[in-house]
């Protein structure tokens, strides 16, 4: 039973029925009071009219009161008590029921004072209440007697009792119907949430391809279902990228480890000369350096994915930084027979992390030099574009073979495997351009590529400019 009451649909129904019950009780009470007031007021209005009619038929002869018997008799036939009396309470004439009712003392006091008076009384042996209305009989400003009319309130009370009976039956019946209807509507409204719950229970990290696929209106539940599907899609993509990243990283780590294992095995196979051991150690050092760079790149990207603050921005002269990067790459370019051009202003100020920016542009220049054939040229140039804020565009252009169009949208992905774009992005690990894109975006900028087969490629880095 406790579990049954813990469900949302039952709690919603109970709150709904409770609120409806309060509304019905309030409405029933108001209806009863309004009807009762109207019925009693109708009785009082009728008594006032009857009293005026009777007072108009009363005569005063020699100090004695009498009336035209026809007027009193006609009112008595309608079930009204009609009577006239003196100021001492003695009845002079009467007609209709309840003639044994004594004249209330309060009515006599009000008559002597010239006031009308309403009063509800009962006979000692009859609990039926009677509504009495008394008015003074006056001539020339002097009060000579009292005129009273009365009516039984039994019909009014019967009407009110019938209303109470109807309400006593209708309110519980309405609440019972509302409970059933509330449960039905709550079940209809919450059944999509049950389906969402069952789907969530079926889904695991190995099966994120499932979707709810519920066709629902654009209401709260419909938006919840679509949001849940969108969340599953994001989780599926995140897990897929994580699995792909893990597989690619394992592959990249296995290659140098295999080379190192083979070199060590060859060296240990038989005794060798010192020069051969030195050669093996030199190769091992290169592979260790490669592993170190790969692990550092992986750690950088992993920390970037967690949102850790990795930048340490400071005001810097980008032009001087680019000149230093070009000079660092120039020996490699000259050794390959390439012409390296630099087109930057004397000073170009912005805010940035110098270490990260050096790494970005070293990656781009290293790729350009590595995959441009002998006799070609590599150009690094800057442009400043206006706007608020203004930006610096750094372009690295080479005269290499270019990148096939189908690979352009993928070359900034980690460990991208297409041969041409992989060699283009590589630096050996497939992470160079992924890191370059992260550095650019972390600075509030972006990186793009334009390439044409046989004519070379241009990588453009957009960075917000520091103007003051």
Tab-separated table of C-alpha atoms in Angstrom:
chain	number	residue	atom	x	y	z
A	1	UNK	CA	0.000	0.000	0.000
A	2	UNK	CA	2.830	2.403	0.822
A	3	UNK	CA	4.445	1.690	-2.541
A	4	UNK	CA	1.131	2.330	-4.272
A	5	UNK	CA	0.778	5.728	-2.591
A	6	UNK	CA	4.392	6.600	-3.473
A	7	UNK	CA	3.649	6.744	-7.207
A	8	UNK	CA	3.399	10.168	-8.800
A	9	UNK	CA	0.103	9.411	-10.541
A	10	UNK	CA	-1.590	8.518	-7.228
A	11	UNK	CA	-0.178	11.561	-5.444
A	12	UNK	CA	-1.272	13.823	-8.292
A	13	UNK	CA	-4.743	12.286	-8.216
A	14	UNK	CA	-5.009	12.687	-4.436
A	15	UNK	CA	-3.981	16.331	-4.617
A	16	UNK	CA	-6.394	16.864	-7.489
A	17	UNK	CA	-9.288	15.199	-5.614
A	18	UNK	CA	-8.435	17.081	-2.410
A	19	UNK	CA	-8.437	20.412	-4.243
A	20	UNK	CA	-11.653	19.516	-6.059
A	21	UNK	CA	-13.229	18.443	-2.742
A	22	UNK	CA	-12.365	21.779	-1.154
A	23	UNK	CA	-13.805	23.621	-4.146
A	24	UNK	CA	-17.005	21.554	-4.039
A	25	UNK	CA	-17.411	22.063	-0.282
A	26	UNK	CA	-16.925	25.794	-0.679
A	27	UNK	CA	-19.308	25.915	-3.635
A	28	UNK	CA	-21.932	23.785	-1.831
A	29	UNK	CA	-21.739	25.911	1.303
A	30	UNK	CA	-22.050	29.096	-0.713
A	31	UNK	CA	-24.970	27.660	-2.699
A	32	UNK	CA	-26.762	26.556	0.486
A	33	UNK	CA	-26.272	29.906	2.202
A	34	UNK	CA	-27.345	31.906	-0.840
A	35	UNK	CA	-30.439	29.777	-1.384
A	36	UNK	CA	-31.362	29.859	2.315
A	37	UNK	CA	-30.982	33.608	2.426
A	38	UNK	CA	-33.068	33.974	-0.710
A	39	UNK	CA	-35.860	31.737	0.577
A	40	UNK	CA	-36.023	33.449	3.976
A	41	UNK	CA	-35.934	36.840	2.301
A	42	UNK	CA	-38.785	35.745	0.044
A	43	UNK	CA	-40.821	34.752	3.121
A	44	UNK	CA	-40.070	38.088	4.792
A	45	UNK	CA	-41.050	40.050	1.681
A	46	UNK	CA	-44.316	38.125	1.479
A	47	UNK	CA	-45.064	38.774	5.154
A	48	UNK	CA	-44.383	42.483	4.756
A	49	UNK	CA	-46.760	42.695	1.822
A	50	UNK	CA	-49.435	40.701	3.678
A	51	UNK	CA	-49.065	42.890	6.781
A	52	UNK	CA	-49.581	46.043	4.746
A	53	UNK	CA	-52.710	44.549	3.187
A	54	UNK	CA	-54.098	43.614	6.587
A	55	UNK	CA	-53.262	47.021	8.092
A	56	UNK	CA	-55.161	48.640	5.233
A	57	UNK	CA	-58.269	46.602	6.097
A	58	UNK	CA	-58.236	47.483	9.837
A	59	UNK	CA	-60.743	50.069	11.197
A	60	UNK	CA	-60.797	51.935	14.493
A	61	UNK	CA	-64.309	52.481	15.884
A	62	UNK	CA	-64.836	53.943	19.321
A	63	UNK	CA	-61.279	53.028	20.222
A	64	UNK	CA	-61.811	49.396	19.207
A	65	UNK	CA	-59.973	47.624	16.379
A	66	UNK	CA	-61.755	45.502	13.772
A	67	UNK	CA	-61.143	44.524	10.168
A	68	UNK	CA	-62.869	43.601	7.030
A	69	UNK	CA	-63.234	39.866	7.502
A	70	UNK	CA	-62.783	39.066	3.810
A	71	UNK	CA	-59.203	40.298	3.711
A	72	UNK	CA	-58.077	38.305	6.718
A	73	UNK	CA	-59.928	35.187	5.607
A	74	UNK	CA	-58.348	35.210	2.138
A	75	UNK	CA	-54.867	35.419	3.625
A	76	UNK	CA	-55.693	32.682	6.117
A	77	UNK	CA	-56.741	30.387	3.290
A	78	UNK	CA	-53.253	30.825	1.805
A	79	UNK	CA	-51.774	29.357	4.986
A	80	UNK	CA	-50.869	32.635	6.652
A	81	UNK	CA	-51.533	33.517	10.263
A	82	UNK	CA	-53.286	36.910	10.344
A	83	UNK	CA	-54.353	38.675	13.537
A	84	UNK	CA	-54.809	42.059	15.164
A	85	UNK	CA	-54.582	42.878	18.842
A	86	UNK	CA	-54.338	45.672	21.313
A	87	UNK	CA	-51.201	46.894	22.970
A	88	UNK	CA	-51.759	44.591	25.940
A	89	UNK	CA	-51.464	41.541	23.773
A	90	UNK	CA	-55.188	40.631	23.610
A	91	UNK	CA	-56.171	39.271	20.210
A	92	UNK	CA	-59.130	41.093	18.658
A	93	UNK	CA	-59.439	39.096	15.419
A	94	UNK	CA	-57.432	36.300	13.774
A	95	UNK	CA	-57.431	33.979	10.793
A	96	UNK	CA	-55.350	31.049	9.565
A	97	UNK	CA	-53.188	28.520	11.425
A	98	UNK	CA	-51.116	28.898	14.602
A	99	UNK	CA	-53.771	30.991	16.372
A	100	UNK	CA	-52.578	29.649	19.697
A	101	UNK	CA	-49.243	31.390	19.378
A	102	UNK	CA	-48.928	34.012	22.107
A	103	UNK	CA	-48.032	37.517	21.100
A	104	UNK	CA	-44.319	37.879	21.802
A	105	UNK	CA	-43.489	40.565	24.354
A	106	UNK	CA	-40.708	41.901	22.147
A	107	UNK	CA	-43.206	42.474	19.334
A	108	UNK	CA	-45.463	44.464	21.707
A	109	UNK	CA	-42.535	46.595	22.863
A	110	UNK	CA	-41.565	47.306	19.231
A	111	UNK	CA	-45.200	48.158	18.347
A	112	UNK	CA	-45.505	50.646	21.240
A	113	UNK	CA	-42.349	52.305	19.921
A	114	UNK	CA	-43.803	52.456	16.425
A	115	UNK	CA	-41.408	49.857	14.953
A	116	UNK	CA	-41.946	46.743	12.894
A	117	UNK	CA	-40.479	43.483	14.156
A	118	UNK	CA	-39.481	40.085	12.712
A	119	UNK	CA	-39.318	37.034	14.948
A	120	UNK	CA	-39.139	33.244	14.494
A	121	UNK	CA	-41.094	31.266	17.105
A	122	UNK	CA	-42.449	27.747	17.686
A	123	UNK	CA	-45.428	26.213	19.501
A	124	UNK	CA	-44.536	24.210	22.627
A	125	UNK	CA	-45.985	21.009	21.148
A	126	UNK	CA	-44.979	21.659	17.536
A	127	UNK	CA	-41.315	22.122	16.572
A	128	UNK	CA	-42.240	23.658	13.233
A	129	UNK	CA	-40.826	27.200	13.226
A	130	UNK	CA	-43.116	30.097	12.343
A	131	UNK	CA	-41.905	33.392	10.993
A	132	UNK	CA	-43.836	36.332	12.532
A	133	UNK	CA	-43.925	39.896	11.293
A	134	UNK	CA	-45.455	42.591	13.483
A	135	UNK	CA	-46.250	46.214	12.655
A	136	UNK	CA	-47.968	48.855	14.782
A	137	UNK	CA	-51.408	50.094	13.813
A	138	UNK	CA	-51.375	53.925	13.959
A	139	UNK	CA	-53.766	56.739	13.303
A	140	UNK	CA	-52.784	60.389	13.526
A	141	UNK	CA	-49.392	59.384	14.866
A	142	UNK	CA	-50.822	57.395	17.768
A	143	UNK	CA	-50.373	53.622	18.133
A	144	UNK	CA	-53.619	51.749	18.882
A	145	UNK	CA	-52.681	48.142	18.352
A	146	UNK	CA	-50.566	45.559	16.597
A	147	UNK	CA	-50.969	43.738	13.297
A	148	UNK	CA	-49.271	40.358	12.937
A	149	UNK	CA	-48.848	37.966	10.039
A	150	UNK	CA	-47.003	34.670	10.213
A	151	UNK	CA	-45.975	31.830	7.928
A	152	UNK	CA	-44.641	28.350	8.577
A	153	UNK	CA	-41.022	27.813	7.553
A	154	UNK	CA	-41.565	24.096	6.958
A	155	UNK	CA	-41.536	24.420	3.161
A	156	UNK	CA	-38.319	26.442	3.294
A	157	UNK	CA	-36.673	23.872	5.537
A	158	UNK	CA	-37.893	21.022	3.303
A	159	UNK	CA	-36.311	22.737	0.300
A	160	UNK	CA	-33.022	23.224	2.160
A	161	UNK	CA	-33.045	19.618	3.398
A	162	UNK	CA	-33.547	18.395	-0.162
A	163	UNK	CA	-30.655	20.567	-1.295
A	164	UNK	CA	-28.439	19.138	1.474
A	165	UNK	CA	-29.389	15.619	0.445
A	166	UNK	CA	-28.581	16.340	-3.200
A	167	UNK	CA	-25.226	17.878	-2.241
A	168	UNK	CA	-24.447	15.013	0.140
A	169	UNK	CA	-24.911	12.570	-2.731
A	170	UNK	CA	-23.491	14.673	-5.550
A	171	UNK	CA	-20.228	15.763	-3.893
A	172	UNK	CA	-18.923	12.257	-2.993
A	173	UNK	CA	-20.142	10.913	-6.350
A	174	UNK	CA	-18.347	13.727	-8.158
A	175	UNK	CA	-15.176	13.079	-6.152
A	176	UNK	CA	-15.351	9.365	-6.955
A	177	UNK	CA	-15.727	10.092	-10.681
A	178	UNK	CA	-12.924	12.670	-10.431
A	179	UNK	CA	-10.654	10.110	-8.734
A	180	UNK	CA	-11.159	7.584	-11.517
A	181	UNK	CA	-10.784	10.250	-14.177
A	182	UNK	CA	-7.748	11.726	-12.439
A	183	UNK	CA	-6.030	8.344	-12.291
A	184	UNK	CA	-6.805	7.771	-15.972
A	185	UNK	CA	-5.529	11.183	-17.033
A	186	UNK	CA	-2.442	10.940	-14.797
A	187	UNK	CA	-1.686	7.517	-16.265
A	188	UNK	CA	-2.060	8.874	-19.798
A	189	UNK	CA	0.134	11.886	-18.993
A	190	UNK	CA	2.848	9.913	-17.184
A	191	UNK	CA	2.990	6.808	-19.371
A	192	UNK	CA	5.664	8.420	-21.629
A	193	UNK	CA	7.777	8.952	-18.504
A	194	UNK	CA	7.403	5.252	-17.699
A	195	UNK	CA	8.623	4.445	-21.198
A	196	UNK	CA	11.541	6.815	-20.721
A	197	UNK	CA	12.379	5.066	-17.423
A	198	UNK	CA	12.241	1.590	-18.988
A	199	UNK	CA	14.377	2.747	-21.913
A	200	UNK	CA	16.937	4.276	-19.529
A	201	UNK	CA	17.099	0.999	-17.617
A	202	UNK	CA	17.820	-0.912	-20.836
A	203	UNK	CA	20.538	1.448	-22.023
A	204	UNK	CA	24.123	0.916	-20.943
A	205	UNK	CA	27.490	2.295	-21.968
A	206	UNK	CA	27.778	-0.525	-24.538
A	207	UNK	CA	24.326	0.145	-26.043
A	208	UNK	CA	23.854	3.887	-26.389
A	209	UNK	CA	22.407	3.600	-29.883
A	210	UNK	CA	18.844	3.142	-28.621
A	211	UNK	CA	16.414	6.059	-28.807
A	212	UNK	CA	12.968	6.604	-27.360
A	213	UNK	CA	11.513	7.727	-30.672
A	214	UNK	CA	8.259	8.806	-28.994
A	215	UNK	CA	5.780	10.818	-31.065
A	216	UNK	CA	4.527	13.312	-28.497
A	217	UNK	CA	3.097	16.846	-28.649
A	218	UNK	CA	5.295	19.818	-27.918
A	219	UNK	CA	4.547	19.868	-24.193
A	220	UNK	CA	6.665	19.273	-21.095
A	221	UNK	CA	6.737	15.490	-21.505
A	222	UNK	CA	7.382	15.734	-25.246
A	223	UNK	CA	10.292	18.104	-24.684
A	224	UNK	CA	11.626	15.789	-21.975
A	225	UNK	CA	11.568	12.810	-24.366
A	226	UNK	CA	13.300	14.765	-27.129
A	227	UNK	CA	15.862	16.127	-24.658
A	228	UNK	CA	16.505	12.575	-23.459
A	229	UNK	CA	17.070	11.417	-27.050
A	230	UNK	CA	19.418	14.346	-27.662
A	231	UNK	CA	21.316	13.514	-24.456
A	232	UNK	CA	21.654	9.881	-25.579
A	233	UNK	CA	22.980	11.053	-28.927
A	234	UNK	CA	25.595	13.220	-27.213
A	235	UNK	CA	26.577	10.412	-24.855
A	236	UNK	CA	26.767	7.967	-27.758
A	237	UNK	CA	29.019	10.326	-29.671
A	238	UNK	CA	31.168	10.992	-26.593
A	239	UNK	CA	31.608	7.276	-25.859
A	240	UNK	CA	32.305	6.552	-29.527
A	241	UNK	CA	34.960	9.251	-29.610
A	242	UNK	CA	36.429	7.957	-26.355
A	243	UNK	CA	36.619	4.407	-27.666
A	244	UNK	CA	38.114	5.626	-30.946
A	245	UNK	CA	40.583	7.825	-29.109
A	246	UNK	CA	41.614	4.939	-26.873
A	247	UNK	CA	42.047	2.619	-29.845
A	248	UNK	CA	44.064	5.179	-31.805
A	249	UNK	CA	46.217	6.070	-28.812
A	250	UNK	CA	46.903	2.384	-28.192
A	251	UNK	CA	47.900	1.941	-31.821
A	252	UNK	CA	50.204	4.952	-31.738
A	253	UNK	CA	51.814	3.812	-28.501
A	254	UNK	CA	52.239	0.255	-29.746
A	255	UNK	CA	54.242	1.277	-32.828
A	256	UNK	CA	57.261	2.836	-31.035
A	257	UNK	CA	57.109	0.160	-28.341
A	258	UNK	CA	57.304	-2.526	-31.028
A	259	UNK	CA	60.283	-0.794	-32.635
A	260	UNK	CA	62.003	-0.484	-29.267
A	261	UNK	CA	61.301	-4.107	-28.444
A	262	UNK	CA	62.742	-5.210	-31.807
A	263	UNK	CA	65.899	-3.091	-31.448
A	264	UNK	CA	66.497	-4.388	-27.938
A	265	UNK	CA	65.971	-7.959	-29.086
A	266	UNK	CA	68.442	-7.573	-31.953
A	267	UNK	CA	71.007	-5.973	-29.646
A	268	UNK	CA	70.714	-8.768	-27.118
A	269	UNK	CA	70.737	-11.576	-29.676
A	270	UNK	CA	74.535	-11.755	-29.720
A	271	UNK	CA	77.519	-9.706	-28.625
A	272	UNK	CA	78.070	-6.623	-30.836
A	273	UNK	CA	80.546	-3.834	-31.292
A	274	UNK	CA	80.262	-0.656	-29.266
A	275	UNK	CA	79.209	1.339	-32.319
A	276	UNK	CA	76.254	-0.970	-32.924
A	277	UNK	CA	75.117	-0.620	-29.322
A	278	UNK	CA	75.379	3.151	-29.642
A	279	UNK	CA	73.270	3.037	-32.814
A	280	UNK	CA	70.588	0.967	-31.054
A	281	UNK	CA	70.597	3.315	-28.074
A	282	UNK	CA	70.274	6.318	-30.399
A	283	UNK	CA	67.262	4.721	-32.089
A	284	UNK	CA	65.787	3.903	-28.704
A	285	UNK	CA	66.261	7.519	-27.644
A	286	UNK	CA	64.369	8.716	-30.735
A	287	UNK	CA	61.504	6.356	-29.986
A	288	UNK	CA	61.444	7.438	-26.344
A	289	UNK	CA	61.314	11.066	-27.474
A	290	UNK	CA	58.432	10.153	-29.784
A	291	UNK	CA	56.622	8.415	-26.941
A	292	UNK	CA	57.227	11.387	-24.662
A	293	UNK	CA	55.772	13.815	-27.206
A	294	UNK	CA	52.781	11.554	-27.781
A	295	UNK	CA	52.075	11.176	-24.058
A	296	UNK	CA	52.399	14.939	-23.547
A	297	UNK	CA	49.980	15.561	-26.408
A	298	UNK	CA	47.501	13.056	-25.002
A	299	UNK	CA	47.716	14.583	-21.543
A	300	UNK	CA	47.203	18.068	-22.960
A	301	UNK	CA	44.084	17.044	-24.876
A	302	UNK	CA	42.745	15.025	-21.943
A	303	UNK	CA	43.144	17.989	-19.605
A	304	UNK	CA	41.580	20.258	-22.215
A	305	UNK	CA	38.552	17.928	-22.445
A	306	UNK	CA	37.992	18.226	-18.691
A	307	UNK	CA	37.862	22.017	-18.942
A	308	UNK	CA	40.931	22.654	-16.829
A	309	UNK	CA	42.430	26.157	-17.198
A	310	UNK	CA	45.545	25.418	-19.235
A	311	UNK	CA	46.206	28.869	-20.673
A	312	UNK	CA	48.292	31.542	-19.008
A	313	UNK	CA	47.545	34.611	-21.136
A	314	UNK	CA	49.640	37.717	-20.976
A	315	UNK	CA	50.267	40.738	-23.210
A	316	UNK	CA	52.726	39.767	-25.944
A	317	UNK	CA	54.128	40.884	-29.276
A	318	UNK	CA	52.871	38.315	-31.780
A	319	UNK	CA	55.173	39.658	-34.501
A	320	UNK	CA	58.272	38.964	-32.395
A	321	UNK	CA	56.953	35.529	-31.426
A	322	UNK	CA	56.385	34.601	-35.090
A	323	UNK	CA	59.878	35.787	-36.077
A	324	UNK	CA	61.349	33.527	-33.370
A	325	UNK	CA	59.285	30.542	-34.561
A	326	UNK	CA	60.342	31.085	-38.181
A	327	UNK	CA	64.002	31.267	-37.218
A	328	UNK	CA	63.607	28.015	-35.312
A	329	UNK	CA	62.207	26.275	-38.398
A	330	UNK	CA	64.468	27.939	-40.962
A	331	UNK	CA	67.403	25.450	-40.673
A	332	UNK	CA	65.035	22.562	-41.451
A	333	UNK	CA	63.589	24.438	-44.436
A	334	UNK	CA	67.019	25.342	-45.838
A	335	UNK	CA	68.259	21.792	-45.391
A	336	UNK	CA	65.365	20.654	-47.579
A	337	UNK	CA	65.929	23.349	-50.186
A	338	UNK	CA	62.824	25.374	-49.357
A	339	UNK	CA	62.362	29.124	-49.372
A	340	UNK	CA	60.831	30.431	-46.143
A	341	UNK	CA	59.116	33.868	-46.319
A	342	UNK	CA	57.988	35.971	-43.346
A	343	UNK	CA	55.623	38.945	-43.725
A	344	UNK	CA	54.795	40.490	-40.348
A	345	UNK	CA	54.732	44.094	-39.026
A	346	UNK	CA	57.247	45.400	-36.540
A	347	UNK	CA	54.873	45.086	-33.590
A	348	UNK	CA	51.569	43.219	-33.247
A	349	UNK	CA	50.072	43.200	-29.747
A	350	UNK	CA	47.536	40.774	-28.348
A	351	UNK	CA	46.794	38.739	-25.226
A	352	UNK	CA	47.795	35.097	-25.329
A	353	UNK	CA	49.754	32.227	-23.879
A	354	UNK	CA	53.180	32.460	-25.579
A	355	UNK	CA	54.092	28.796	-25.004
A	356	UNK	CA	50.838	27.531	-26.510
A	357	UNK	CA	50.999	29.934	-29.459
A	358	UNK	CA	54.582	28.894	-30.196
A	359	UNK	CA	53.424	25.279	-30.210
A	360	UNK	CA	50.535	26.110	-32.565
A	361	UNK	CA	52.657	27.878	-35.167
A	362	UNK	CA	55.532	25.391	-34.858
A	363	UNK	CA	53.055	22.611	-35.700
A	364	UNK	CA	51.792	24.480	-38.760
A	365	UNK	CA	55.268	25.424	-40.029
A	366	UNK	CA	56.672	21.963	-39.323
A	367	UNK	CA	53.860	20.381	-41.347
A	368	UNK	CA	54.332	22.871	-44.177
A	369	UNK	CA	58.093	22.223	-44.363
A	370	UNK	CA	57.760	18.464	-43.979
A	371	UNK	CA	55.211	17.986	-46.775
A	372	UNK	CA	56.450	20.570	-49.277
A	373	UNK	CA	58.817	19.108	-51.904
A	374	UNK	CA	62.326	20.465	-52.447
A	375	UNK	CA	62.422	23.742	-54.318
A	376	UNK	CA	59.071	24.849	-52.962
A	377	UNK	CA	58.306	27.702	-50.638
A	378	UNK	CA	56.512	28.316	-47.336
A	379	UNK	CA	55.089	31.723	-46.393
A	380	UNK	CA	53.933	33.031	-43.035
A	381	UNK	CA	52.082	36.337	-43.139
A	382	UNK	CA	49.739	38.315	-40.906
A	383	UNK	CA	46.748	40.566	-41.537
A	384	UNK	CA	44.701	42.692	-39.187
A	385	UNK	CA	40.942	42.869	-39.776
A	386	UNK	CA	38.730	45.544	-38.267
A	387	UNK	CA	35.593	45.115	-36.206
A	388	UNK	CA	34.769	44.934	-32.538
A	389	UNK	CA	36.918	43.326	-31.475
A	390	UNK	CA	39.488	43.369	-34.220
A	391	UNK	CA	41.377	40.193	-35.070
A	392	UNK	CA	44.761	39.051	-36.310
A	393	UNK	CA	44.892	36.475	-39.102
A	394	UNK	CA	48.069	34.406	-39.340
A	395	UNK	CA	48.325	32.426	-42.595
A	396	UNK	CA	50.808	29.620	-43.260
A	397	UNK	CA	50.906	28.866	-46.989
A	398	UNK	CA	52.919	26.175	-48.756
A	399	UNK	CA	53.397	25.031	-52.353
A	400	UNK	CA	52.991	21.335	-51.592
A	401	UNK	CA	50.725	18.791	-53.213
A	402	UNK	CA	47.598	19.905	-51.372
A	403	UNK	CA	44.938	17.937	-49.485
A	404	UNK	CA	42.107	16.053	-51.212
A	405	UNK	CA	38.765	17.850	-50.697
A	406	UNK	CA	37.095	14.861	-49.006
A	407	UNK	CA	39.645	15.014	-46.174
A	408	UNK	CA	39.550	18.754	-45.441
A	409	UNK	CA	36.712	18.570	-42.917
A	410	UNK	CA	38.430	15.770	-40.983
A	411	UNK	CA	42.063	16.830	-40.727
A	412	UNK	CA	41.597	18.554	-37.345
A	413	UNK	CA	40.243	15.373	-35.781
A	414	UNK	CA	42.474	13.356	-33.478
A	415	UNK	CA	44.301	10.440	-35.108
A	416	UNK	CA	42.561	10.974	-38.426
A	417	UNK	CA	43.554	8.008	-40.620
A	418	UNK	CA	43.232	9.156	-44.239
A	419	UNK	CA	46.672	8.792	-45.755
A	420	UNK	CA	47.118	12.215	-47.317
A	421	UNK	CA	45.572	14.241	-44.567
A	422	UNK	CA	47.149	12.075	-41.900
A	423	UNK	CA	50.604	12.702	-43.256
A	424	UNK	CA	49.612	16.292	-43.558
A	425	UNK	CA	48.404	16.505	-39.955
A	426	UNK	CA	50.871	14.158	-38.508
A	427	UNK	CA	54.091	15.148	-37.079
A	428	UNK	CA	53.896	11.384	-36.632
A	429	UNK	CA	51.097	11.135	-34.051
A	430	UNK	CA	48.041	12.558	-35.741
A	431	UNK	CA	47.517	15.030	-32.900
A	432	UNK	CA	49.329	18.123	-34.185
A	433	UNK	CA	46.394	19.818	-35.879
A	434	UNK	CA	43.959	18.724	-33.161
A	435	UNK	CA	46.165	20.512	-30.624
A	436	UNK	CA	46.511	23.514	-32.949
A	437	UNK	CA	42.725	23.822	-33.202
A	438	UNK	CA	42.331	23.565	-29.418
A	439	UNK	CA	44.943	26.293	-28.838
A	440	UNK	CA	43.248	28.616	-31.327
A	441	UNK	CA	39.775	28.046	-29.841
A	442	UNK	CA	41.088	28.378	-26.272
A	443	UNK	CA	42.287	31.865	-27.251
A	444	UNK	CA	38.808	32.744	-28.502
A	445	UNK	CA	39.765	32.257	-32.142
A	446	UNK	CA	39.582	29.543	-34.791
A	447	UNK	CA	41.661	27.769	-37.418
A	448	UNK	CA	40.644	26.976	-41.001
A	449	UNK	CA	42.257	25.366	-44.036
A	450	UNK	CA	42.030	25.984	-47.783
A	451	UNK	CA	43.724	23.583	-50.135
A	452	UNK	CA	43.872	22.711	-53.822
A	453	UNK	CA	45.448	19.568	-55.159
A	454	UNK	CA	48.757	20.287	-56.886
A	455	UNK	CA	48.862	23.918	-55.708
A	456	UNK	CA	49.367	23.768	-51.954
A	457	UNK	CA	47.478	24.589	-48.785
A	458	UNK	CA	46.846	27.580	-46.545
A	459	UNK	CA	46.137	27.276	-42.817
A	460	UNK	CA	44.585	30.447	-41.322
A	461	UNK	CA	44.545	31.183	-37.604
A	462	UNK	CA	42.149	33.900	-36.387
A	463	UNK	CA	43.033	35.426	-32.990
A	464	UNK	CA	41.317	38.318	-31.169
A	465	UNK	CA	43.593	41.326	-31.109
A	466	UNK	CA	44.685	43.219	-28.008
A	467	UNK	CA	44.251	46.925	-28.770
A	468	UNK	CA	45.371	48.478	-25.556
